[in-house]
Coordinates of C-alpha atoms in Angstrom, one line a residue:
M1 CA 72.4 124.0 134.0
A2 CA 76.2 122.7 134.3
E3 CA 77.4 121.1 131.1
E4 CA 78.0 117.9 131.7
K5 CA 81.3 116.7 130.7
P6 CA 81.9 113.6 128.6
H7 CA 82.7 110.7 130.0
C8 CA 85.9 108.7 129.4
K9 CA 85.3 105.5 129.5
V10 CA 88.4 103.3 131.8
V11 CA 89.4 100.0 129.9
L12 CA 91.3 97.7 131.8
A13 CA 93.8 95.2 130.3
N14 CA 92.1 92.4 132.5
N15 CA 88.8 92.2 130.5
I16 CA 90.7 92.5 127.5
A17 CA 93.1 89.8 128.0
K18 CA 90.0 87.6 128.9
S19 CA 88.4 87.4 125.5
L20 CA 91.8 86.6 124.2
L21 CA 92.2 83.6 126.7
E22 CA 89.0 82.2 125.5
E23 CA 91.0 81.8 122.0
V24 CA 93.7 80.2 123.5
H25 CA 91.9 77.6 125.9
E26 CA 90.0 76.7 122.3
G27 CA 93.5 76.3 120.6
L28 CA 95.1 74.5 123.9
K29 CA 92.1 71.5 123.6
K30 CA 94.0 70.4 120.3
I31 CA 97.7 70.2 121.4
P32 CA 98.4 66.5 123.1
H33 CA 100.6 68.4 125.6
K34 CA 101.2 71.0 128.5
P35 CA 103.3 73.2 125.9
K36 CA 106.2 74.7 128.1
L37 CA 107.5 77.6 128.2
V38 CA 111.1 78.8 129.6
G39 CA 111.9 82.4 130.9
F40 CA 115.6 83.3 131.1
L41 CA 116.1 86.1 133.8
A42 CA 119.8 87.7 133.8
S43 CA 119.3 91.4 134.9
A44 CA 118.8 92.9 138.2
D45 CA 115.8 95.0 136.3
P46 CA 112.8 94.9 138.6
A47 CA 110.1 95.4 135.8
A48 CA 111.7 92.0 134.6
R49 CA 111.2 90.1 137.3
V50 CA 107.5 91.3 137.8
Y51 CA 107.0 90.4 134.2
A52 CA 108.5 87.2 134.8
E53 CA 106.3 86.3 137.6
W54 CA 103.1 87.6 136.0
T55 CA 104.1 85.1 133.2
G56 CA 104.2 82.4 135.2
K57 CA 101.1 82.6 136.9
T58 CA 99.2 83.1 133.8
C59 CA 100.9 80.2 132.5
H60 CA 99.9 78.3 135.4
E61 CA 96.5 79.4 135.7
N62 CA 95.9 78.5 131.9
G63 CA 97.3 74.9 131.2
F64 CA 100.9 76.2 129.8
V65 CA 104.2 74.7 132.1
F66 CA 106.5 77.7 132.9
E67 CA 109.9 77.6 134.1
L68 CA 111.9 80.3 135.1
R69 CA 116.3 80.2 134.8
E70 CA 117.9 82.3 136.6
V71 CA 121.4 82.7 134.9
D72 CA 124.2 85.4 135.1
R73 CA 124.4 87.1 131.4
E74 CA 127.8 86.0 130.8
E75 CA 126.2 82.1 131.1
L76 CA 123.1 83.2 129.2
E77 CA 124.3 82.6 125.4
D78 CA 125.1 78.6 126.5
A79 CA 121.6 78.5 128.7
I80 CA 119.9 79.6 125.5
L81 CA 121.3 76.8 123.3
D82 CA 120.7 74.4 125.6
A83 CA 116.9 75.2 126.0
N84 CA 117.1 75.3 121.8
S85 CA 118.2 71.7 121.9
D86 CA 116.1 70.7 124.2
P87 CA 113.0 68.7 122.8
A88 CA 111.0 69.4 126.2
V89 CA 111.1 72.9 125.9
D90 CA 108.4 74.5 123.9
G91 CA 109.0 77.9 123.7
I92 CA 111.9 80.6 125.1
I93 CA 111.5 84.0 126.2
V94 CA 114.2 86.2 127.5
Y95 CA 113.8 89.1 130.0
Y96 CA 115.5 92.4 128.4
P97 CA 117.4 94.8 129.0
I98 CA 120.6 92.3 129.6
F99 CA 123.6 94.3 128.6
G100 CA 121.3 97.5 127.1
S101 CA 123.7 97.6 123.7
R102 CA 123.9 95.5 120.4
Q103 CA 125.0 92.5 122.8
D104 CA 121.1 92.0 123.7
Q105 CA 120.1 92.0 119.8
Y106 CA 122.6 89.1 119.3
L107 CA 121.0 86.9 122.0
Q108 CA 117.5 87.7 120.6
Q109 CA 118.9 86.2 117.0
I110 CA 120.4 83.1 118.9
V111 CA 116.9 81.7 120.2
S112 CA 115.7 79.1 117.6
I113 CA 113.0 80.3 115.3
D114 CA 111.1 77.5 116.1
K115 CA 111.2 78.3 119.7
D116 CA 110.8 82.4 120.0
V117 CA 107.7 83.0 121.6
E118 CA 108.9 86.9 121.4
G119 CA 108.8 87.3 117.5
L120 CA 112.7 88.7 118.0
S121 CA 114.5 86.5 115.2
H122 CA 115.4 88.2 112.0
R123 CA 112.9 86.0 109.9
Y124 CA 109.8 87.2 112.0
I125 CA 111.4 91.0 112.3
F126 CA 111.7 90.9 108.6
N127 CA 108.1 89.6 108.0
M128 CA 106.8 92.0 110.3
Y129 CA 108.5 95.1 108.5
Q130 CA 107.5 93.3 105.0
N131 CA 103.7 92.9 105.8
I132 CA 104.3 89.0 105.0
R133 CA 102.1 87.4 107.4
F134 CA 102.7 83.7 106.6
L135 CA 105.8 81.6 107.0
D136 CA 105.0 79.3 104.1
L137 CA 103.5 79.9 100.5
Q138 CA 100.4 77.5 101.5
N139 CA 99.5 80.6 104.0
T140 CA 99.2 78.1 106.5
K141 CA 101.4 78.9 109.3
K142 CA 101.2 82.1 110.8
S143 CA 104.6 84.2 111.1
I144 CA 105.0 85.4 115.0
L145 CA 104.7 89.3 116.0
P146 CA 106.7 90.7 119.0
C147 CA 104.5 90.5 121.8
T148 CA 103.7 94.2 122.7
P149 CA 103.0 95.5 119.6
L150 CA 101.1 92.5 118.7
A151 CA 99.0 93.2 122.6
V152 CA 98.5 97.4 121.5
I153 CA 96.8 95.8 118.3
K154 CA 94.4 93.1 119.9
I155 CA 93.4 96.2 122.0
L156 CA 92.8 98.5 119.4
E157 CA 90.5 95.5 117.7
Y158 CA 88.9 94.9 121.1
L159 CA 87.9 98.8 121.2
R160 CA 87.0 98.8 117.8
I161 CA 89.3 101.2 116.5
Y162 CA 90.1 98.6 113.8
N163 CA 87.1 99.0 111.0
T164 CA 86.0 95.4 110.5
I165 CA 83.8 96.1 107.7
L166 CA 87.1 97.0 105.5
P167 CA 89.1 94.2 104.2
Y168 CA 91.7 92.2 106.3
G169 CA 94.9 94.8 106.1
N170 CA 93.3 97.9 105.5
R171 CA 91.1 98.4 108.7
L172 CA 93.5 101.3 109.9
H173 CA 92.5 103.4 106.9
G174 CA 91.8 106.9 107.6
R175 CA 93.1 106.5 111.1
T176 CA 95.8 109.0 112.5
V177 CA 97.8 107.8 115.2
T178 CA 100.8 108.5 117.3
V179 CA 103.5 106.7 118.8
I180 CA 105.7 107.8 121.7
N181 CA 108.8 105.7 121.7
R182 CA 110.3 104.3 119.0
S183 CA 112.4 101.4 120.3
E184 CA 113.2 98.6 118.3
V185 CA 111.4 95.8 120.7
V186 CA 107.9 98.3 120.6
G187 CA 107.8 101.1 119.3
R188 CA 108.9 100.8 115.6
P189 CA 107.5 97.6 115.1
L190 CA 104.3 99.0 116.2
A191 CA 104.3 102.2 113.9
A192 CA 104.9 99.9 111.1
L193 CA 102.2 97.4 112.0
L194 CA 99.7 100.0 112.3
A195 CA 100.8 101.3 109.0
N196 CA 100.8 98.2 107.2
D197 CA 96.8 98.0 108.2
G198 CA 96.3 101.4 106.6
A199 CA 97.1 103.9 109.4
C200 CA 99.1 107.4 109.3
V201 CA 101.1 107.1 112.1
Y202 CA 103.4 109.6 113.4
S203 CA 106.7 108.1 115.4
V204 CA 108.1 110.3 118.3
D205 CA 111.3 109.8 119.4
I206 CA 113.3 112.0 121.6
N207 CA 115.0 113.7 118.6
D208 CA 112.6 114.0 115.8
V209 CA 109.1 112.8 114.2
Q210 CA 109.0 110.2 111.6
Q211 CA 105.6 109.2 109.4
F212 CA 104.8 106.0 108.9
T213 CA 102.2 105.4 105.7
R214 CA 101.5 103.0 103.5
G215 CA 101.7 105.6 100.6
Q216 CA 98.7 106.9 98.9
G217 CA 95.6 105.1 98.5
L218 CA 95.2 101.7 99.3
R219 CA 97.7 99.9 96.9
K220 CA 100.6 99.3 98.6
R221 CA 101.6 96.1 100.4
R222 CA 104.0 97.4 102.9
H223 CA 104.6 101.3 104.8
E224 CA 107.1 103.5 104.0
V225 CA 109.0 106.0 106.3
V226 CA 109.2 110.1 105.8
E227 CA 111.1 112.1 107.9
K228 CA 108.8 115.2 109.5
P229 CA 111.9 118.1 110.1
G230 CA 110.8 120.7 112.7
W231 CA 107.9 118.6 114.1
T232 CA 107.3 118.0 117.8
L233 CA 104.3 116.1 119.6
E234 CA 102.2 119.9 119.3
D235 CA 102.4 119.0 115.4
C236 CA 101.1 115.4 115.8
L237 CA 98.9 115.1 118.8
P238 CA 96.4 117.6 118.1
I239 CA 95.4 115.8 114.7
S240 CA 95.5 112.2 116.2
D241 CA 92.6 110.0 116.9
V242 CA 94.5 107.5 119.0
V243 CA 97.9 108.6 121.1
I244 CA 99.9 105.4 122.5
S245 CA 102.7 106.2 124.5
G246 CA 105.6 104.2 126.2
V247 CA 108.3 106.3 127.3
P248 CA 110.3 104.4 130.4
G249 CA 110.7 107.2 132.8
D250 CA 108.4 108.6 135.5
K251 CA 109.2 112.2 134.8
Y252 CA 107.5 112.2 131.4
K253 CA 104.2 112.8 130.6
V254 CA 101.7 113.3 127.6
P255 CA 100.5 117.0 127.5
Q256 CA 97.0 116.9 127.7
H257 CA 96.1 120.2 126.3
L258 CA 97.6 119.2 123.4
L259 CA 95.3 116.3 122.7
R260 CA 92.6 116.0 120.5
D261 CA 89.0 116.1 121.9
G262 CA 87.7 112.5 122.2
A263 CA 91.4 110.7 121.3
V264 CA 91.9 107.2 122.2
C265 CA 94.6 106.9 124.7
I266 CA 97.0 104.0 125.8
N267 CA 99.9 103.7 128.0
F268 CA 102.3 100.7 127.5
S269 CA 105.2 102.1 129.9
S270 CA 105.6 100.8 133.6
E271 CA 104.9 104.2 134.5
R272 CA 102.0 106.2 133.8
N273 CA 103.1 108.4 130.6
F274 CA 99.0 110.0 130.9
N275 CA 98.2 112.0 134.0
P276 CA 94.6 111.8 135.3
D277 CA 93.6 114.8 133.7
V278 CA 93.9 113.2 130.4
K279 CA 89.9 111.7 131.4
E280 CA 88.9 114.8 130.7
K281 CA 90.1 114.8 127.4
A282 CA 90.2 111.1 126.2
S283 CA 87.1 109.3 125.5
I284 CA 88.6 105.7 126.1
Y285 CA 91.9 105.7 128.1
V286 CA 94.0 102.2 128.6
P287 CA 96.3 102.7 131.8
A288 CA 98.1 99.6 131.4
I289 CA 98.6 96.7 129.1
G290 CA 100.7 94.0 130.7
K291 CA 97.9 91.3 131.1
V292 CA 97.5 91.3 127.6
T293 CA 100.8 91.1 126.4
I294 CA 101.0 87.6 128.9
V295 CA 98.2 86.5 126.7
V296 CA 99.4 87.6 123.6
L297 CA 103.1 85.6 124.7
L298 CA 100.6 82.5 125.3
R299 CA 98.9 82.8 122.3
N300 CA 102.4 83.0 120.2
L301 CA 103.7 80.0 122.4
L302 CA 100.4 78.1 121.2
R303 CA 100.8 79.3 117.7
I304 CA 104.7 77.8 117.3
V305 CA 103.5 74.4 118.9
Q306 CA 101.0 74.7 116.2
N307 CA 103.3 75.0 113.8
R308 CA 105.6 72.8 114.7
L309 CA 103.4 69.8 114.9
E310 CA 101.8 70.4 111.7
A311 CA 105.4 70.4 109.9
E312 CA 105.8 67.0 112.0
A313 CA 102.4 65.7 110.5
E314 CA 103.8 67.0 106.9
A315 CA 106.8 65.0 107.4
K316 CA 105.2 61.8 108.5
E317 CA 102.9 62.6 105.7
G318 CA 105.6 62.8 103.0
K319 CA 107.4 59.9 104.4
M320 CA 104.8 57.9 104.0
H321 CA 104.0 58.6 100.2
D322 CA 107.8 58.2 99.7
D323 CA 107.4 54.5 100.9
A324 CA 104.3 53.9 99.2
V325 CA 106.2 55.3 95.9
Q326 CA 109.0 53.4 96.6
T327 CA 107.2 50.3 97.0
T328 CA 104.8 50.4 93.8
E329 CA 108.2 50.8 91.9

């Protein structure tokens, strides 16, 4: 009798996005207006256009307003500043890459922190790396996390890779993860977030491997990074429970023979980083995450609007209190 091969479950982003959308719809009921997101497209990158079209479609289907503004890249800075000061605009997304240089990083920093749905402002990035989860001392206003790394985390939660019996912040304790990509927008933030939640993460770049952990035990609040001289995928993949890849090129494929039996494999590149034979080794395979990323974007927009409404309500309450004090004096 032939031995039956273990069955790999292919999980589609659409199914994961549905459960997150329910949370978004509940939040929308408490907002007095339709939140408006403005997207800036200033490059000829086809992947950016597809992402912009998906964003618009998802916004319109779920009670948000989306406006795509196509501008010349030399005029983008002024266009962002105009949107920052426009009270009708609740959130801003810029479709990168534009210049493909430090100028892109500069543009990320001029988007108002109160409208930055991508979580790329310095304050949000600082909080993420320092594992600071709130913007205020009262822990009521949650910090915004970058969309694609957060989408991967939401997928891992959906797949129950996070152990919900453990306290929040330690739920990946004992997990070993390889992230193939160390870009500043996705790969490095993702490695940091996973390590901050307790995982041992091997961050693989074209040149080297780094290990992100929270140090020994469960005590440290934020991650630390050490170089792994001489290490390659041959060292990381056989010991990893989870393999997450996002190499932006059609020629790169994760070597299937190095994967651990039963590994969970997630692809976040617009190209397929895993060959079809990944199903012979993996227990779960997520071939794309785009639809989850867009729902996370809407979730971030909703959070930004909620934070602003709360701040306005607090300011109003503070003014009423001051007026009352003046009247009694």
